PDB file of C-alpha atoms in Angstrom:
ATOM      1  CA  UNK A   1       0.000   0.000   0.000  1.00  0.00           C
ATOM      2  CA  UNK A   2       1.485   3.516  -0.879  1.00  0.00           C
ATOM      3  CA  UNK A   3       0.203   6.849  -0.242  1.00  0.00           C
ATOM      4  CA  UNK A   4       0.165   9.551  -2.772  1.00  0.00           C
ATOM      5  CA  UNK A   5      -1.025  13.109  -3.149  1.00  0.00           C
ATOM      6  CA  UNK A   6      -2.572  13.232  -7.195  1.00  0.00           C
ATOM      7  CA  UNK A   7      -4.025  16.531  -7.677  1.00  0.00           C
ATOM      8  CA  UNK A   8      -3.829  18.344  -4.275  1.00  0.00           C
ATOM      9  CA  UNK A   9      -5.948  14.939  -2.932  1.00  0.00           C
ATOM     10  CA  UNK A  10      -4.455  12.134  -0.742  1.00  0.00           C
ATOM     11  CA  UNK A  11      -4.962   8.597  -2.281  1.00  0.00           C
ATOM     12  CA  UNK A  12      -4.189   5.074  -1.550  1.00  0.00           C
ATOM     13  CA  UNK A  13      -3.293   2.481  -3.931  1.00  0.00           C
ATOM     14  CA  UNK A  14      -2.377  -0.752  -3.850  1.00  0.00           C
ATOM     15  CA  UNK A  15       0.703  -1.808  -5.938  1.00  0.00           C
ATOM     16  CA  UNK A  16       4.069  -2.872  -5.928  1.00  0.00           C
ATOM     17  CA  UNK A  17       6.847  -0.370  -5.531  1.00  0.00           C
ATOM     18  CA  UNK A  18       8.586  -0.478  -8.703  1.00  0.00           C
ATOM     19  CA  UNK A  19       5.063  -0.159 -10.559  1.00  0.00           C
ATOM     20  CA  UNK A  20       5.405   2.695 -13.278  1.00  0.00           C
ATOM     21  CA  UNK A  21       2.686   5.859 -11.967  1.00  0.00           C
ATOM     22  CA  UNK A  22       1.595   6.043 -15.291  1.00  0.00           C
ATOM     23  CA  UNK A  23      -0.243   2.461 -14.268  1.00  0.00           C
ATOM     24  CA  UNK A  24      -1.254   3.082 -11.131  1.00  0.00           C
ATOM     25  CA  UNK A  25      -2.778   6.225 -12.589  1.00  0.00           C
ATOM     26  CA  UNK A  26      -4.515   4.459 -15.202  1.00  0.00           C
ATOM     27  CA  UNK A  27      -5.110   1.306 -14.260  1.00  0.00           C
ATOM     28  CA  UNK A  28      -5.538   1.484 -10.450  1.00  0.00           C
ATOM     29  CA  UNK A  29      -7.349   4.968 -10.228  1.00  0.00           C
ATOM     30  CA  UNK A  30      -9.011   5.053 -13.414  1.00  0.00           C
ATOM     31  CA  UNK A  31      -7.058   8.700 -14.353  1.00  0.00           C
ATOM     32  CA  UNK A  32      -6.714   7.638 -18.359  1.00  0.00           C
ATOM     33  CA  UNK A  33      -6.225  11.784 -19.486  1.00  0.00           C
ATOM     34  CA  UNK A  34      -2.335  10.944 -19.189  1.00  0.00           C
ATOM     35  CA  UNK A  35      -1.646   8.405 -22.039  1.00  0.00           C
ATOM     36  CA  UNK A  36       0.489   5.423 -22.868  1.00  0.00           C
ATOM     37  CA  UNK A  37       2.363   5.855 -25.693  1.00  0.00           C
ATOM     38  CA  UNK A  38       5.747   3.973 -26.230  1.00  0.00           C
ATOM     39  CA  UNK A  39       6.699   3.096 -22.237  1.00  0.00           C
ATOM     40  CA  UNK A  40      10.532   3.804 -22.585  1.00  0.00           C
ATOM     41  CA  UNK A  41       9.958   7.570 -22.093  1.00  0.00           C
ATOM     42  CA  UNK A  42      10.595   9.046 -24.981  1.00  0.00           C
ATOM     43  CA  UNK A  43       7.018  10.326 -26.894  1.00  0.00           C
ATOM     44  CA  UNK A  44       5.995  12.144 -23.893  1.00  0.00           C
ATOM     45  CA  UNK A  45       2.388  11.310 -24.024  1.00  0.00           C
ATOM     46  CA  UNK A  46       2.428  10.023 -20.332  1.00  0.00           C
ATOM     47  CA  UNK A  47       3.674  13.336 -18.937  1.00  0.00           C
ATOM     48  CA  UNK A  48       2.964  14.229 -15.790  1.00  0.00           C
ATOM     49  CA  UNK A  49       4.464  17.296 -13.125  1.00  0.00           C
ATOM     50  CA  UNK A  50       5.971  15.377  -9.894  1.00  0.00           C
ATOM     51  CA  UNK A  51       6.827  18.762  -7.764  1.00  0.00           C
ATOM     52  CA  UNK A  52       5.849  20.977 -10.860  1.00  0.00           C
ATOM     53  CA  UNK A  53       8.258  19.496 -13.027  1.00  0.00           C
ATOM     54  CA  UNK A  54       7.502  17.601 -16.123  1.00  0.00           C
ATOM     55  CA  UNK A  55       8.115  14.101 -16.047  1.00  0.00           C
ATOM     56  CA  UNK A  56       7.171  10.516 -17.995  1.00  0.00           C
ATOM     57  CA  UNK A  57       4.923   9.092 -15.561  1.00  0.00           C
ATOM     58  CA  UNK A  58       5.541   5.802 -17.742  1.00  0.00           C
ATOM     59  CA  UNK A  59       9.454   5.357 -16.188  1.00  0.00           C
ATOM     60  CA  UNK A  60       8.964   6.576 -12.709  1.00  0.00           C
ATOM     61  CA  UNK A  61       8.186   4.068 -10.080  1.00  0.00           C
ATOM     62  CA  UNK A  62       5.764   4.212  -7.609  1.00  0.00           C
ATOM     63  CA  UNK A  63       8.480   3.987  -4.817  1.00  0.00           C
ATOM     64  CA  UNK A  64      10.044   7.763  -6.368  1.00  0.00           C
ATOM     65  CA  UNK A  65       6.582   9.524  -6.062  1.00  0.00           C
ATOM     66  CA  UNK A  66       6.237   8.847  -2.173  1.00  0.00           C
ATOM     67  CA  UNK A  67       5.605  12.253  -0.437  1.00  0.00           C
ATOM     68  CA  UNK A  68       5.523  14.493  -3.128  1.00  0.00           C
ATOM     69  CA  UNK A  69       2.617  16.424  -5.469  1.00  0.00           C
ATOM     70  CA  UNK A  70       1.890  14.707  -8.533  1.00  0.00           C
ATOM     71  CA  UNK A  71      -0.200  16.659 -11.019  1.00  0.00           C
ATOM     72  CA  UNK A  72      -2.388  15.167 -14.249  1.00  0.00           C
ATOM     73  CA  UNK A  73      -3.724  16.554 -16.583  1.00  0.00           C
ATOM     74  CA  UNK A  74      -6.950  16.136 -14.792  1.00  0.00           C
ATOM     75  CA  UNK A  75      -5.554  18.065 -12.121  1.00  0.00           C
ATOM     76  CA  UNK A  76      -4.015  20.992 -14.242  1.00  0.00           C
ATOM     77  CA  UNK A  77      -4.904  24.269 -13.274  1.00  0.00           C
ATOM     78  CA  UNK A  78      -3.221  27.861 -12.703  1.00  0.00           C
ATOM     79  CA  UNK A  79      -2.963  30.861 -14.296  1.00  0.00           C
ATOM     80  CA  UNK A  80      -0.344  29.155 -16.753  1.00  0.00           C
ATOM     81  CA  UNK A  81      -3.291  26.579 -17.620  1.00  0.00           C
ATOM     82  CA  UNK A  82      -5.812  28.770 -18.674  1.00  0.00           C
ATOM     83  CA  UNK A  83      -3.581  30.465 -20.520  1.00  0.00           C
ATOM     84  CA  UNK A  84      -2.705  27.344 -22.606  1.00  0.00           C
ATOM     85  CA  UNK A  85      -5.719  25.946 -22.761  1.00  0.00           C
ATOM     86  CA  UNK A  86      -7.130  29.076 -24.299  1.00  0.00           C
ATOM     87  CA  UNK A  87      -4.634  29.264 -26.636  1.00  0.00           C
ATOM     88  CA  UNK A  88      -4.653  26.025 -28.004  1.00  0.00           C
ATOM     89  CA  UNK A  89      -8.197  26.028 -28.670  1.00  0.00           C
ATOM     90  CA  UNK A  90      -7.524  29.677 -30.370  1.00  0.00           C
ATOM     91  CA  UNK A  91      -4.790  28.418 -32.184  1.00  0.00           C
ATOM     92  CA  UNK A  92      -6.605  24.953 -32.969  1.00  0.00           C
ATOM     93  CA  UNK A  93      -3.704  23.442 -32.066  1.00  0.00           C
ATOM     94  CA  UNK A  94      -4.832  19.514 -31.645  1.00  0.00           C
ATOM     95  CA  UNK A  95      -5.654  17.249 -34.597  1.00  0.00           C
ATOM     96  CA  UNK A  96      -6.240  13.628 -33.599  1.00  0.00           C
ATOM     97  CA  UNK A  97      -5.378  14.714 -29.751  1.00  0.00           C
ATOM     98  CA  UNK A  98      -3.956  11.685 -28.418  1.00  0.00           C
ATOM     99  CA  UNK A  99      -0.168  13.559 -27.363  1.00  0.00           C
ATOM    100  CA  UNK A 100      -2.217  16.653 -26.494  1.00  0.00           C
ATOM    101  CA  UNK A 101      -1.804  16.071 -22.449  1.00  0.00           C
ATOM    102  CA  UNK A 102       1.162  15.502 -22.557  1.00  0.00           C
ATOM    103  CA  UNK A 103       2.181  18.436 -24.735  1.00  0.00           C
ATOM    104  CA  UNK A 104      -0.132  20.648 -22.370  1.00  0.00           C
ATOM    105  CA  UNK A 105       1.644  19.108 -19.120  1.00  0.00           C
ATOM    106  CA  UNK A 106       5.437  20.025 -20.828  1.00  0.00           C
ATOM    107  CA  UNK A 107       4.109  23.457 -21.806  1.00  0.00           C
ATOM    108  CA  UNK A 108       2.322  23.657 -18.452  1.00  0.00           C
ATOM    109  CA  UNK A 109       6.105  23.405 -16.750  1.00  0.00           C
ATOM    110  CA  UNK A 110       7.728  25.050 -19.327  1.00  0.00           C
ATOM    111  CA  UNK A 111       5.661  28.650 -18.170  1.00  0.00           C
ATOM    112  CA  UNK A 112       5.396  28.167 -14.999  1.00  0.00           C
ATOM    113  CA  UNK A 113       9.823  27.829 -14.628  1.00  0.00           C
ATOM    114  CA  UNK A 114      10.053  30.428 -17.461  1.00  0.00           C
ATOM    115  CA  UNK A 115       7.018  32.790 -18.153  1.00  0.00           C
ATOM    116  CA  UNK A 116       8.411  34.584 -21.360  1.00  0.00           C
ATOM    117  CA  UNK A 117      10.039  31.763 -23.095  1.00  0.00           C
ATOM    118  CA  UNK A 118      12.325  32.087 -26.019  1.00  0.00           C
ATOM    119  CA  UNK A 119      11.277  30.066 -29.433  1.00  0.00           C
ATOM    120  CA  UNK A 120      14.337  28.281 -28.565  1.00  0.00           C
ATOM    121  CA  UNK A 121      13.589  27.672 -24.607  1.00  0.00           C
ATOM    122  CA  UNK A 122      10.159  26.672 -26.341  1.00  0.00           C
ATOM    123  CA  UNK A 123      11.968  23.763 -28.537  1.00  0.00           C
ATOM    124  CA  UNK A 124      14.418  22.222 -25.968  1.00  0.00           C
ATOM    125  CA  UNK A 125      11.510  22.432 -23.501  1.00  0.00           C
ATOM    126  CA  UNK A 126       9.124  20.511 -25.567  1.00  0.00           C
ATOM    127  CA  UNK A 127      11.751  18.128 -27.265  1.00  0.00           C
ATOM    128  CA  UNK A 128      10.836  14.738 -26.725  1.00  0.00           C
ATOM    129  CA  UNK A 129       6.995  15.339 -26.732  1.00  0.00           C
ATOM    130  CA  UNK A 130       5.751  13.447 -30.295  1.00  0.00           C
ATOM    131  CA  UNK A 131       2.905  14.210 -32.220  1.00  0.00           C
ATOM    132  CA  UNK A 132       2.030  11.952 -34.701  1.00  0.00           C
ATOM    133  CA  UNK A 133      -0.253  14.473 -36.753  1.00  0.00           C
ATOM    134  CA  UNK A 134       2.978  17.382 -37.044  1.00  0.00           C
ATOM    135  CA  UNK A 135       1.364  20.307 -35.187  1.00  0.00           C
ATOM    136  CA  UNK A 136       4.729  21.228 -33.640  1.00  0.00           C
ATOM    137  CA  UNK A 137       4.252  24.345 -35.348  1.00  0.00           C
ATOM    138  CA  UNK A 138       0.600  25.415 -33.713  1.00  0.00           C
ATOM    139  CA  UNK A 139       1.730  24.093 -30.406  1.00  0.00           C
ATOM    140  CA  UNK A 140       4.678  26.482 -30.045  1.00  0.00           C
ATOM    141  CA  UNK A 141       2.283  29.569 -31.542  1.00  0.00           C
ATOM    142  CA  UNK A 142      -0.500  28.268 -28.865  1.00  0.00           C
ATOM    143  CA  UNK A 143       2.830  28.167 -26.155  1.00  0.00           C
ATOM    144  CA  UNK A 144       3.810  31.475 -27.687  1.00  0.00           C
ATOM    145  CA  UNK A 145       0.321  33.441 -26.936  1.00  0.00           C
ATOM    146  CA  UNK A 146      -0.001  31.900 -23.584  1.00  0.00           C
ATOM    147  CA  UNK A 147       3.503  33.713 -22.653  1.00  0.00           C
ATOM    148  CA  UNK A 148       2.634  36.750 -24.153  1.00  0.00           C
ATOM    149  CA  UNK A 149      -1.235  37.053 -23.123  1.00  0.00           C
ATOM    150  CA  UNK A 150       0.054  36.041 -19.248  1.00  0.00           C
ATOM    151  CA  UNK A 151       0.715  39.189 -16.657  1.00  0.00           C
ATOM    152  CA  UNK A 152       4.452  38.424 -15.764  1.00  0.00           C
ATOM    153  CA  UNK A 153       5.439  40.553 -12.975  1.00  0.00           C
TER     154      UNK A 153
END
C-alpha cells in the first residue's frame, strides 16, 4: 500500500513499488487523461508534473513519487493553464489529440519555470513530446500566446 497526493488529494493504492505511476494512474485509479504511448519515455504522451516538473509518468516508479505532489492533466490548473488551454483552442492546435496532455503538461512546466520563453527555450523544452499528426508548429504559436497574453510581474 502507498500513499500519494494526485491533484492536491491524498490517495491510496495498492501496488508494488517499482510499478510505473503512469499504471497506477490508469489502471488502479481510473485517471486515463495521461496516455500510454511507447513506455521507454521518450514520446511524452504520459507526462505528468511530480513537484511541478515535467516528467514521464511511464518510467517513474511508484516507490520515487512517495511524499511528493503529482499533477495530471486532470488536475491541471493555474494561471499558466488557462492560458494554454485558451490558446490552443484559439490556435486549434490539436488534430487527432492523443499527445495533447502531454504536450499541455510540458508546456504547463515550461511557463510556470520560465514565463516569457524564447522560441528556442520553447523547442528544448518541448523536445521529446511526439505528435504523430505534425502540429509542432501550432503548439509552439498556442505556447507562444499563452507567454505573451500572461501578466508576468
Amino acid at each position: 500500500m502507498s500513499t500519494l497526493n494526485i491533484n492536491g488529494k491524498t490517495v491510496t493504492v495498492n501496488a508494488e513499488a517499482d510499478t510505473p505511476l503512469l499504471w497506477v494512474l490508469r489502471g488502479e485509479l481510473k485517471m486515463v487523461g495521461t496516455k500510454f504511448g511507447c513506455g521507454k519515455g521518450l514520446c511524452g504522451a504520459c507526462t505528468v508534473h511530480l513537484d511541478g516538473e515535467a516528467v514521464r509518468s511511464c518510467m517513474t516508479p511508484l516507490d520515487a513519487v512517495a511524499g511528493r505532489r503529482i499533477t495530471t492533466i486532470e488536475g491541471l490548473q493555474g494561471e499558466e493553464a488557462a492560458a494554454l488551454k485558451d490558446a490552443w483552442t484559439s490556435i486549434d492546435v490539436v488534430q487527432c489529440g492523443y499527445c495533447q496532455s502531454g504536450q499541455l503538461m510540458s508546456a504547463c512546466a515550461l511557463l510556470k519555470a520560465t514565463p516569457r520563453p524564447s522560441r528556442q527555450q520553447i523547442d528544448e523544452a518541448m523536445t521529446g513530446n511526439i505528435c504523430r499528426c505534425g502540429t509542432y508548429p501550432r503548439i509552439r504559436a498556442a505556447i507562444e500566446l499563452a507567454a505573451s497574453t500572461r501578466q508576468v510581474p
